[in-house]
Coordinates of C-alpha atoms in Angstrom, one line a residue:
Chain C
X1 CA 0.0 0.0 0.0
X2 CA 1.2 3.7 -0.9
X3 CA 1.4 6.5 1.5
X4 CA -2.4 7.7 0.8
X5 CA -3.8 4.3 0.4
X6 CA -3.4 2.8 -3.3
X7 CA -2.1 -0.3 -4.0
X8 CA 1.5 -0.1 -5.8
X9 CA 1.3 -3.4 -8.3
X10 CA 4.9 -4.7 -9.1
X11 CA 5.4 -2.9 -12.4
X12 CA 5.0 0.4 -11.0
X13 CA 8.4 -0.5 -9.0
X14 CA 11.5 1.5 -10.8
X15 CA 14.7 0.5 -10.6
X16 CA 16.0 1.5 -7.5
X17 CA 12.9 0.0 -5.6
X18 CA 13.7 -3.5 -7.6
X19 CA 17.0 -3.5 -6.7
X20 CA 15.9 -3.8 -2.8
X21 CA 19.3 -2.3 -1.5
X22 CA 18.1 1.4 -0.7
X23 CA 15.2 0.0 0.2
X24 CA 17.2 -2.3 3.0
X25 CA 19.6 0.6 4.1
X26 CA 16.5 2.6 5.1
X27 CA 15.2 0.3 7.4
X28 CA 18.6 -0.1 8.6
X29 CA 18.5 3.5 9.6
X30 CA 14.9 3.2 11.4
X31 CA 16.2 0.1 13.2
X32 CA 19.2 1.4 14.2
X33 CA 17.7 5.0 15.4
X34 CA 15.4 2.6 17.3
X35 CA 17.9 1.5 19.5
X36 CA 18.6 4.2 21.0
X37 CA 15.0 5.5 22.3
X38 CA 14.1 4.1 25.8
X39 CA 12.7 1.1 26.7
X40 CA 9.3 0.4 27.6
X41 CA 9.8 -2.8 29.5
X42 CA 8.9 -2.7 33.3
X43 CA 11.2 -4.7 35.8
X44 CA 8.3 -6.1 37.1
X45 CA 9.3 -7.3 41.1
X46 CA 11.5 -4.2 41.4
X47 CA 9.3 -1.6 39.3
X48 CA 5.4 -1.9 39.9
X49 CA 3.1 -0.5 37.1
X50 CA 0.2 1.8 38.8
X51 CA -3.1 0.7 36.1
X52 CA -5.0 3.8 35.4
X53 CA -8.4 4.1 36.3
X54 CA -9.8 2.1 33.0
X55 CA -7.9 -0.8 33.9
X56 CA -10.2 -3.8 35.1
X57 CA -8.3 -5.4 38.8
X58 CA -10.0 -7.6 41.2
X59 CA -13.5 -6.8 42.5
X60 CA -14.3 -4.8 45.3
X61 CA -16.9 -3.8 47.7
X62 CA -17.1 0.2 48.0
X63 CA -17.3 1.1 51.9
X64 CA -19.2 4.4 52.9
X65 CA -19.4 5.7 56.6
X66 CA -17.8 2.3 58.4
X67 CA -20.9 0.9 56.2
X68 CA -21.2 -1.6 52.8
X69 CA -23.2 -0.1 50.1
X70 CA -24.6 -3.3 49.1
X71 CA -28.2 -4.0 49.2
X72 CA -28.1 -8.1 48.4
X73 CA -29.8 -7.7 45.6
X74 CA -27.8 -10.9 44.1
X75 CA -27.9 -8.8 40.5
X76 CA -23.8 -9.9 40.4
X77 CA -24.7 -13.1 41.4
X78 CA -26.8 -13.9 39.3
X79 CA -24.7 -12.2 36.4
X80 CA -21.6 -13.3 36.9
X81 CA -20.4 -16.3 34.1
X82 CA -18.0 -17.8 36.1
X83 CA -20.7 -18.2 39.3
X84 CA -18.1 -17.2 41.4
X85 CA -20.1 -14.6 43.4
X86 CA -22.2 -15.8 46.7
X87 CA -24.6 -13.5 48.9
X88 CA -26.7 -14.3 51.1
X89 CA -28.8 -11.4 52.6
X90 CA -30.0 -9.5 55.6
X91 CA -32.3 -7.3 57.4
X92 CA -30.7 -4.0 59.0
X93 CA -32.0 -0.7 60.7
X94 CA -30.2 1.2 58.2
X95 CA -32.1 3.1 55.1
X96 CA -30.9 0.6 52.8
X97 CA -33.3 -2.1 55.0
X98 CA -30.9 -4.9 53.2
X99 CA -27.3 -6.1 53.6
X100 CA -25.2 -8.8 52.5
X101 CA -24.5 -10.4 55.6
X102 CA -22.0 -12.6 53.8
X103 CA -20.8 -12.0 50.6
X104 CA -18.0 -14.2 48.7
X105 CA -16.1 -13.9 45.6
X106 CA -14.2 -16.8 44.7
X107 CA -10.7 -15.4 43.0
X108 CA -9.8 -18.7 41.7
X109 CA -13.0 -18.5 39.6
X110 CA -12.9 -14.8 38.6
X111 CA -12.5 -13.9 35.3
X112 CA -12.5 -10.1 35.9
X113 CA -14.9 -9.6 33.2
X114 CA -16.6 -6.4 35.3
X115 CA -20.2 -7.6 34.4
X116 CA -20.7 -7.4 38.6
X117 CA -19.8 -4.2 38.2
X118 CA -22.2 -3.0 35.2
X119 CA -25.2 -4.7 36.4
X120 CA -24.9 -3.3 40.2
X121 CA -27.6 -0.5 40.7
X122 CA -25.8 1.0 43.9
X123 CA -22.2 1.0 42.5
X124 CA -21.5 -1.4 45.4
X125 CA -19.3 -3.7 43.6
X126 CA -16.5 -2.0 41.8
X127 CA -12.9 -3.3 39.7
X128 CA -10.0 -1.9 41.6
X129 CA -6.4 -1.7 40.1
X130 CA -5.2 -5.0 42.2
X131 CA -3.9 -7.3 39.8
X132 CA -1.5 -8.8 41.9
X133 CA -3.0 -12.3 43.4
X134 CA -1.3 -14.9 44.8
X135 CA -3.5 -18.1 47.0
X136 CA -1.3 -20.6 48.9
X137 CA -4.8 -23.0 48.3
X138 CA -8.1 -23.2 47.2
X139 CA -9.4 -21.6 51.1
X140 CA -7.4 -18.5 50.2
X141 CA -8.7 -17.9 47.3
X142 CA -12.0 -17.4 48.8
X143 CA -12.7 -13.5 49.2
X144 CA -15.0 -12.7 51.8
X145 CA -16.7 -9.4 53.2
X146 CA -13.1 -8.7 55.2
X147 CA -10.7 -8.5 51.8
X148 CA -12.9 -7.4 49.5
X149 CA -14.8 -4.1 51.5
X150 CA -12.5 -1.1 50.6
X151 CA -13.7 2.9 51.4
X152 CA -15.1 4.8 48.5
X153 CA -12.5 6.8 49.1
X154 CA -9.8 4.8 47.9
X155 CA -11.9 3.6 45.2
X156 CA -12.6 7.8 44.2
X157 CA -10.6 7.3 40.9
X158 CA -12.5 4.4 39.6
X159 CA -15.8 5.6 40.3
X160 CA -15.1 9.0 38.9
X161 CA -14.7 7.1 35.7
X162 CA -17.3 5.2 35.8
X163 CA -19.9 8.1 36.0
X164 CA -17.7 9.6 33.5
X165 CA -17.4 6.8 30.9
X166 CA -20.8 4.5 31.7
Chain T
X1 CA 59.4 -25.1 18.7
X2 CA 57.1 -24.8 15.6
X3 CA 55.0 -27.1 17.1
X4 CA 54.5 -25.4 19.8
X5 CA 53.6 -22.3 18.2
X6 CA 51.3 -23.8 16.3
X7 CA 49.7 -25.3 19.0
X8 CA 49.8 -21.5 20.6
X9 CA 47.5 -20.5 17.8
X10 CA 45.1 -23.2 17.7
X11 CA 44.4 -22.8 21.5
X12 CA 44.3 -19.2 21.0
X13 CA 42.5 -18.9 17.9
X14 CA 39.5 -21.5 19.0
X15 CA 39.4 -19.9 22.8
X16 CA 38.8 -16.5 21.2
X17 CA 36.2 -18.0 18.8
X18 CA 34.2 -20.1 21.4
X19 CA 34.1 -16.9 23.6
X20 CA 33.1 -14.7 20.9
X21 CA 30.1 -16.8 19.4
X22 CA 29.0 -17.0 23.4
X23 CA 29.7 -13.1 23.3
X24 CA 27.8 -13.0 19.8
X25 CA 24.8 -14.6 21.2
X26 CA 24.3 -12.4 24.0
X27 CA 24.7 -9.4 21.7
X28 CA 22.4 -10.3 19.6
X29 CA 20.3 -10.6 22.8
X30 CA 21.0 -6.9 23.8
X31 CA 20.9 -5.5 20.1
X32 CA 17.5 -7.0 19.0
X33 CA 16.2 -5.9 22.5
X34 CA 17.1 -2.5 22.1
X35 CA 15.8 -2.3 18.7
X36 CA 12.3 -3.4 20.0
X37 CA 12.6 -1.1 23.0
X38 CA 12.9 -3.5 25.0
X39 CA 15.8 -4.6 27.9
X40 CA 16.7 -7.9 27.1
X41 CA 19.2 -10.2 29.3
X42 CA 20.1 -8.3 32.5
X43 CA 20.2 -10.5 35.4
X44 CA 23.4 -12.4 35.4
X45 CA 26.6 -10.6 35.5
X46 CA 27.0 -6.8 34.3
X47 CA 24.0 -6.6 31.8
X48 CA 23.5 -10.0 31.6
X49 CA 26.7 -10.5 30.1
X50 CA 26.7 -14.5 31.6
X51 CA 23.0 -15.5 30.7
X52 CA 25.1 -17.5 28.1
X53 CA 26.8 -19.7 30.9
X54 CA 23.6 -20.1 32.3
X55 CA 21.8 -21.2 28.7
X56 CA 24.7 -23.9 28.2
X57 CA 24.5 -25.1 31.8
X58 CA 20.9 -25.6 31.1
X59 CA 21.5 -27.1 27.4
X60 CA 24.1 -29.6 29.3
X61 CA 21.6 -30.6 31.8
X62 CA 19.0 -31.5 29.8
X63 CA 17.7 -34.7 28.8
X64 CA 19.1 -35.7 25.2
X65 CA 15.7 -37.1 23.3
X66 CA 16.6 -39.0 20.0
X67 CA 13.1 -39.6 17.9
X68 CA 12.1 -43.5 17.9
X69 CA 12.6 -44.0 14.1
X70 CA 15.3 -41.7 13.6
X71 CA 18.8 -42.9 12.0
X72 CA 20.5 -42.6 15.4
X73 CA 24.3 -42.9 14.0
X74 CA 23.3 -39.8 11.9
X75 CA 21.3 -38.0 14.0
X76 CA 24.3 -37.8 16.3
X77 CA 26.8 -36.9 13.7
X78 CA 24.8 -34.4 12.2
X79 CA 25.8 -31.1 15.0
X80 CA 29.2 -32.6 15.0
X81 CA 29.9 -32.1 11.7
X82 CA 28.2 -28.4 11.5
X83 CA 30.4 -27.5 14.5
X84 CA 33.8 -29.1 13.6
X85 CA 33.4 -27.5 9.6
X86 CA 32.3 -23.8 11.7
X87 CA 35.4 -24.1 13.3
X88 CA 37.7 -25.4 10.5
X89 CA 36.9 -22.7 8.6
X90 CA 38.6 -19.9 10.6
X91 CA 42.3 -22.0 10.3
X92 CA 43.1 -20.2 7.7
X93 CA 41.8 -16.5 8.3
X94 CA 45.1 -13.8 8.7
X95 CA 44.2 -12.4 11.6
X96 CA 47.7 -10.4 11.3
X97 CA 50.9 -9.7 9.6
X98 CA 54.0 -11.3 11.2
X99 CA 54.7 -10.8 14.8
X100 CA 58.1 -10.8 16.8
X101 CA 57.9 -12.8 19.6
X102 CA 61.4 -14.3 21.3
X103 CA 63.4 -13.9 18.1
X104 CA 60.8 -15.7 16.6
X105 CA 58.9 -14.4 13.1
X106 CA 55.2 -15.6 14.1
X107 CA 52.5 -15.1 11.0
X108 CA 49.4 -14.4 12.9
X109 CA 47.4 -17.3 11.2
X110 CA 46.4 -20.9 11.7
X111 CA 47.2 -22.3 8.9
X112 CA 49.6 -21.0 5.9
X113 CA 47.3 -22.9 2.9
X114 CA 48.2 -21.7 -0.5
X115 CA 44.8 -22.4 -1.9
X116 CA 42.8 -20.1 1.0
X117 CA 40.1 -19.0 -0.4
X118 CA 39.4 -22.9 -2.0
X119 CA 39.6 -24.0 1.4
X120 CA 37.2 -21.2 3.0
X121 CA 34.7 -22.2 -0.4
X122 CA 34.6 -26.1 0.1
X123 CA 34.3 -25.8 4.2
X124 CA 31.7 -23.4 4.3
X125 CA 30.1 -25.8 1.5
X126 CA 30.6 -28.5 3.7
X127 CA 28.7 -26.8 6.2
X128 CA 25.8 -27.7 4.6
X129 CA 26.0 -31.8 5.1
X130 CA 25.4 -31.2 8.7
X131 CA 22.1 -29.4 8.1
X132 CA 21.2 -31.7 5.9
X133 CA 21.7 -34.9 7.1
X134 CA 20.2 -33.3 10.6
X135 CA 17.1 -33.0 8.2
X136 CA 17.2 -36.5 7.0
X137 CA 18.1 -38.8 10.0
X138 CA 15.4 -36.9 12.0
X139 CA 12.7 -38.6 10.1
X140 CA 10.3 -35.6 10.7
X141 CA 8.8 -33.9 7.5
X142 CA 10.0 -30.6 8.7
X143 CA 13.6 -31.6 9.7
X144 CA 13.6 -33.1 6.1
X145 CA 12.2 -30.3 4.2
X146 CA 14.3 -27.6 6.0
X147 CA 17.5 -30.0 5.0
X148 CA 16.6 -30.1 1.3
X149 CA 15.5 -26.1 1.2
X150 CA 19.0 -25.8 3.3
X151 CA 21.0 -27.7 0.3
X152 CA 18.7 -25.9 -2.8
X153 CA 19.9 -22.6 -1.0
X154 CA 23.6 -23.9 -1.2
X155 CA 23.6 -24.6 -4.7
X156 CA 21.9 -21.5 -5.6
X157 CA 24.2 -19.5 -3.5
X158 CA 27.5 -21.1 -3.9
X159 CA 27.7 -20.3 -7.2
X160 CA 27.6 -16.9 -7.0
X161 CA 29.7 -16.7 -4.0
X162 CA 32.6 -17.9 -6.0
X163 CA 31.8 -16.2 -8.7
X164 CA 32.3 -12.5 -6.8
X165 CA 35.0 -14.0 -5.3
X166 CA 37.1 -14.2 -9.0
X167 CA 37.4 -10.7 -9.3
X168 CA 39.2 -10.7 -5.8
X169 CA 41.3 -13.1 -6.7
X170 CA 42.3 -11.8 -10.1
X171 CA 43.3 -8.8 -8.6
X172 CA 45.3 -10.2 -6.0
X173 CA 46.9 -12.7 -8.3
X174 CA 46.7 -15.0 -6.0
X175 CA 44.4 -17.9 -4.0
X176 CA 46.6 -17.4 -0.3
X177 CA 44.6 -15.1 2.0
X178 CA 47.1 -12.9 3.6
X179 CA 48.8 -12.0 -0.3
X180 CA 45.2 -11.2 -1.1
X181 CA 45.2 -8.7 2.5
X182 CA 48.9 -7.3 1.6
X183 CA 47.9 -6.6 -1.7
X184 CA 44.7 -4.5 0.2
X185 CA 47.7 -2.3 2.1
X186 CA 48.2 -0.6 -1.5
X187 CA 46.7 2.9 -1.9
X188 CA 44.9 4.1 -5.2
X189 CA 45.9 7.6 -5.7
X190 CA 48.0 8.1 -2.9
X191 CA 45.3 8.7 -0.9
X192 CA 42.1 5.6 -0.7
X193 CA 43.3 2.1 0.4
X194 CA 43.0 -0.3 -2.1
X195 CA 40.3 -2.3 0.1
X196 CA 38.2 -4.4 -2.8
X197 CA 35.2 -2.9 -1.0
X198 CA 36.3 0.0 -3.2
X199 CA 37.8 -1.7 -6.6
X200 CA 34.9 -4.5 -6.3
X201 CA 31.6 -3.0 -5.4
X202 CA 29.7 -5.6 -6.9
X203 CA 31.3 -8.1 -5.8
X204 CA 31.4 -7.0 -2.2
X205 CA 27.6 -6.9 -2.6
X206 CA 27.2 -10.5 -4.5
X207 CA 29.3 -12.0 -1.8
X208 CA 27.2 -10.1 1.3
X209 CA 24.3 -11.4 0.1
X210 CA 26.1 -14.9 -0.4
X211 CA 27.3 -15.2 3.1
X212 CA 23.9 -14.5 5.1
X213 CA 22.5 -17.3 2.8
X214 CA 25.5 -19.4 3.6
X215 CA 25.5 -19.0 7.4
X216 CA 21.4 -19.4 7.2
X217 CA 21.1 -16.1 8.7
X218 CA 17.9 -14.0 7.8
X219 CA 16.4 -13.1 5.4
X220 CA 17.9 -16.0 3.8
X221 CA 17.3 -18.7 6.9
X222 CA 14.7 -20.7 5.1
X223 CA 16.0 -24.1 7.1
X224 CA 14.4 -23.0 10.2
X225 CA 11.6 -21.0 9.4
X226 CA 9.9 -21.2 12.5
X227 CA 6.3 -19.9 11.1
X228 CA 6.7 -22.9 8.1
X229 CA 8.6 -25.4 9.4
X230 CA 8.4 -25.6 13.4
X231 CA 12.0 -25.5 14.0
X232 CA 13.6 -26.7 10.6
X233 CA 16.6 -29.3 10.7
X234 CA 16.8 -28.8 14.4
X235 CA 13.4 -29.5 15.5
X236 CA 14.2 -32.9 16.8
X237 CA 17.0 -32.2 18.4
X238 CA 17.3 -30.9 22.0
X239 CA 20.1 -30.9 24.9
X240 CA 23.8 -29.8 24.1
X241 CA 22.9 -31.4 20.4
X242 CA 20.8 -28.8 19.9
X243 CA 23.6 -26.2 21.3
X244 CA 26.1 -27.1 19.1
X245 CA 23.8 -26.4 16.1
X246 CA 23.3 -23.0 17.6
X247 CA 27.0 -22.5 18.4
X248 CA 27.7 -23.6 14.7
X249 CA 25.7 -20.8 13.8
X250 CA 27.2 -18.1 15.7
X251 CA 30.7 -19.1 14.9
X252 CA 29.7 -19.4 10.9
X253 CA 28.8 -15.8 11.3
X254 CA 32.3 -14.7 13.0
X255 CA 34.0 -16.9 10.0
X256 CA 31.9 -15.1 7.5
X257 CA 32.4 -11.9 9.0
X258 CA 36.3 -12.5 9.5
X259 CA 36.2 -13.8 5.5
X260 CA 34.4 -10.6 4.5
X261 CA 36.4 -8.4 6.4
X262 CA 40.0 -10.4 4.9
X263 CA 38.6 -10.5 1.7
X264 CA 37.0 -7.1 0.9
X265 CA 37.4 -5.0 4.3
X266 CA 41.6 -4.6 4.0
X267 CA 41.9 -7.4 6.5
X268 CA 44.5 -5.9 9.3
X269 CA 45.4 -2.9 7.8
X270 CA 45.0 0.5 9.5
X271 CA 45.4 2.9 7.0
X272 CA 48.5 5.1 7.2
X273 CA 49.3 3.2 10.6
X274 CA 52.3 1.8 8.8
X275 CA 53.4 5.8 8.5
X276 CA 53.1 7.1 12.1
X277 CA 56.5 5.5 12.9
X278 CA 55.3 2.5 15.6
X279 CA 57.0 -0.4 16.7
X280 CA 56.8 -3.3 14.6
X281 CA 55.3 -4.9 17.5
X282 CA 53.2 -2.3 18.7
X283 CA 52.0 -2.2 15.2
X284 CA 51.5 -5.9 14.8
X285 CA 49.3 -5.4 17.9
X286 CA 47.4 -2.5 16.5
X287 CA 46.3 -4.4 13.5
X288 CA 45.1 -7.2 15.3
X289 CA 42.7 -4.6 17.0
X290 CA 42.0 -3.4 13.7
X291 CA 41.0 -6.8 12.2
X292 CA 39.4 -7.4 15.8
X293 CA 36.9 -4.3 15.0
X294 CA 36.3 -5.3 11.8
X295 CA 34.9 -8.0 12.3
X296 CA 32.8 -6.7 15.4
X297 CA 31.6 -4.4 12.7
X298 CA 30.4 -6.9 10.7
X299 CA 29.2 -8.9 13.1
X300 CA 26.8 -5.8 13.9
X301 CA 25.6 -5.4 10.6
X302 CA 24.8 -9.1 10.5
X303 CA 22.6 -9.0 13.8
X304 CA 21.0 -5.3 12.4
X305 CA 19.9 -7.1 9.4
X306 CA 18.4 -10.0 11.6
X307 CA 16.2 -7.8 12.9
X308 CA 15.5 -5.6 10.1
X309 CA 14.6 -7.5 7.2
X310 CA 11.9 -10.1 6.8
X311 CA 12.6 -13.5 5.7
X312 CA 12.1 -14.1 1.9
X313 CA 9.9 -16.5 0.3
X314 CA 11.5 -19.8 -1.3
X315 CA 10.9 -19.1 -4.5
X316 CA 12.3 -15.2 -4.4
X317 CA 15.3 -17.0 -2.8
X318 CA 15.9 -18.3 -5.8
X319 CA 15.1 -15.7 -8.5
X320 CA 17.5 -14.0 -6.3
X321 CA 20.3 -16.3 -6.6
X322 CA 20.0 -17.3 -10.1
X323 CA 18.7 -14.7 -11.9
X324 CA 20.5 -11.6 -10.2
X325 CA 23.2 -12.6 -8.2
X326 CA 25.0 -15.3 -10.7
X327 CA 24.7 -12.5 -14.1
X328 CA 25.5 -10.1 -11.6
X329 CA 29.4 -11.8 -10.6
X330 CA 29.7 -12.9 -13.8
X331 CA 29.4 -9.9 -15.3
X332 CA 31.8 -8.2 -12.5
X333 CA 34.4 -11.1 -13.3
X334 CA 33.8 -9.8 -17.4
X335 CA 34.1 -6.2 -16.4
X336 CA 37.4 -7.0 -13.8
X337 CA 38.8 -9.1 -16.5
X338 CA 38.6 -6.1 -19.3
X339 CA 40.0 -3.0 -17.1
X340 CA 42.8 -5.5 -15.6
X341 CA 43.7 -6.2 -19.2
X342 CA 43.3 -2.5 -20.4
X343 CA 45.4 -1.1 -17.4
X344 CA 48.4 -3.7 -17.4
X345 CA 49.1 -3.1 -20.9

């Protein structure tokens, strides 16, 4: 393909293109001027990359006032492909007259699709930038209400994003 | 005494070539890492410098599979052969002019063979039986199919490597390899050494091309087209069998780069070094450097074009070969042959 988009058929070559050589020495140059801009790679156990907002970590529970802002609905439950989310709900004196008094995401079984997090109605269930897991056994890898609660805001970025971008 | 010097070299000559293709390896490592902005070895030793020590530690270790219905005779004789003929070739590169040492007049090469360049032609064409017969005894249709694409490419490419290399040798007047470097230390006009780069453009360019498809280096390393052919000849093999194909290769491409370097590149000579009134020994050691950087030089070039060009496809290896390269050094021997008879007379 040419420059602006039309196909260059072999008889249009001319000489010099034909004869490959300046052709070679100029992608010597670009190779060799590519060697001397800086590398991309990240040393990964010495450098950590932070994931911007967009990026899709493990699921989390957003924490307002001490207090979960999930309602049990089961929407994620019920949504989630890889039926790796488990609530069971109940009653509390609170506004929200529901809670989740146990709620578990199995990590093993995550696929970190974000449905959960599309199909909440309270923003309750969120993707955080945590990709970093690491189970010992199947036990660990269940999440419960202690790992996966974290305070709206830590979580500010990803939900500013989210009423941005949804 | 002679024997011993002789046996000086040889140690010398194959230490320096074994630590250079582990060197080779590692920069082409670095290089192609750097050209894909990337890092590449860095954990062992200053930037990874002795990830090759670890590689052959691992290639020793492991377990040494020979396929079920392979030739096994063969299929063990196969890396031996590539890696004695890669190092062969080398006995006969001038890596010097004459040294002093103790009295003694050392000439800094291997071997003194009157018919160099025949010997460097038929070794390097030997090269080629090991890849082959790797194919064959393998008794996989890739193995086999990279060996026969491996010998077509040798045929093609022979030819027209010793074609380019006839206008060399009838400037020289001579087949020896350090008379066709002394006759390099000339200067045309006072002023530009008389490296063949410059009297034999084309031929520099015919051979070039000749040696990447000699050494099976891209864009010419159709044996062991990984998207085609898995791993070509050396699919079945594995262990140190596997390493000493590798090894082959790295040292083929210090030979070819030494032979490119001694045959068009002015060998070990420094231009106008012989003028600023050195030592003959200091200068003896200068122009080892000298052939030393060389060939680093080319040695770069080779890895830049690794990583620069893509491979080509069979049958434009071949329209390559036959129908450019071989009119092309024929026609450079025609056109050598007519201003060497117009000049001398």
């Amino acid at each position: 393909m040419g420059s602006n988009g039309q196909i260059i058929r072999k008889k249009d070559l001319n000489f010099w293109d034909r004869l490959y050589i300046p052709e070679i020495l100029k992608g010597l140059v670009l190779t060799f001027r590519q060697m001397f801009k800086p590398e991309i790679t990240v040393q990964f156990p010495e450098e950590r990359f932070t994931p911007p907002a967009q990026f899709r970590g493990r699921p989390v529970l957003v924490e307002e006032n001490g207090v979960e802002r999930c309602v049990a609905c089961g929407l994620c439950s019920r949504v989630c492909p890889a039926l790796a989310i488990e609530v069971q709900a109940s009653e509390t004196e609170l506004a929200k007259e529901r809670f989740p008094i146990k709620f578990e995401i199995n990590m093993v079984r995550c696929i970190f699709c974000g449905f959960c997090e599309e199909v909440c109605p309270e923003e309750a269930i969120i993707m955080s930038n945590e990709y970093l897991l690491v189970f010992n056994n199947q036990q660990e890898a269940v999440f419960g209400k202690d790992k996966l609660l974290k305070s709206a805001a830590e979580m500010h970025d990803r939900l500013e994003f989210l009423r941005q971008h949804r | 005494m002679e024997l011993f010097i002789v046996a000086a070299k040889i140690v010398v000559v194959l230490g320096v070539l074994l630590t250079g293709a582990a060197l080779t390896t590692w920069a082409e490592r670095k290089i192609s890492a750097f050209i894909q902005n990337r890092v590449g070895p860095n954990r062992i030793g200053w930037a990874g410098i002795f990830q090759i020590v670890a590689d052959m530690v691992k290639l020793v270790m492991k377990e040494d599979i020979v396929p079920k219905s392979a030739n096994r005779f063969v299929h063990d004789l196969a890396p031996m052969i590539s890696l004695t003929v890669a190092m062969s070739t080398f006995a006969v590169i001038p890596f010097g002019n004459t040294i002093e040492i103790a009295g003694q007049n050392i000439k800094l090469m291997v071997a003194d063979v009157n018919v160099g360049v025949l010997y460097i032609l038929a070794m390097t064409g030997m090269g080629v039986y090991g890849v082959t017969l790797a194919g064959w005894s393998s008794n996989n249709k890739y193995s086999l199919l990279g060996g026969l694409r491996s010998s077509a490419q040798l045929i093609s490419y022979e030819l027209s490597m010793g074609m380019s290399l006839i206008g060399v040798i009838m400037i020289a007047g001579s087949v020896r390899l350090d008379q066709i470097v002394l006759q390099q230390t000339e200067y045309v006009g006072g002023w530009l050494p008389a490296w063949n780069i410059f009297l034999q453009p084309v031929g520099f360019v015919t051979f070039l091309v000749s040696a990447f498809a000699e050494t099976n280096r891209l864009p010419f390393d159709l044996p062991e087209a990984e998207p085609e052919l898995v791993g070509g000849y050396h699919t079945e093999y594995s262990g140190m069998k596997f390493g000493m194909f590798m090894l082959s290769e790295y040292i083929n491409m210090i030979t070819a780069s030494a032979v490119v370097t001694t045959l068009f590149l002015g060998g070990w000579h420094l231009p106008f070094a012989e003028t600023w009134g050195l030592s003959p020994f200091t200068l003896a050691l200068l122009q080892v450097g000298t052939f030393a950087a060389k060939v680093i030089c080319m040695i770069f070039f080779f890895i830049m074009i690794r990583w620069t060009i893509p491979r080509f496809r069979y049958d434009q290896l071949m329209k390559l070969g036959w129908k450019w390269m071989l009119p092309l050094a024929i026609a450079n021997v025609l056109v050598t042959g007519l201003v060497l008879l117009l000049t001398t007379n």
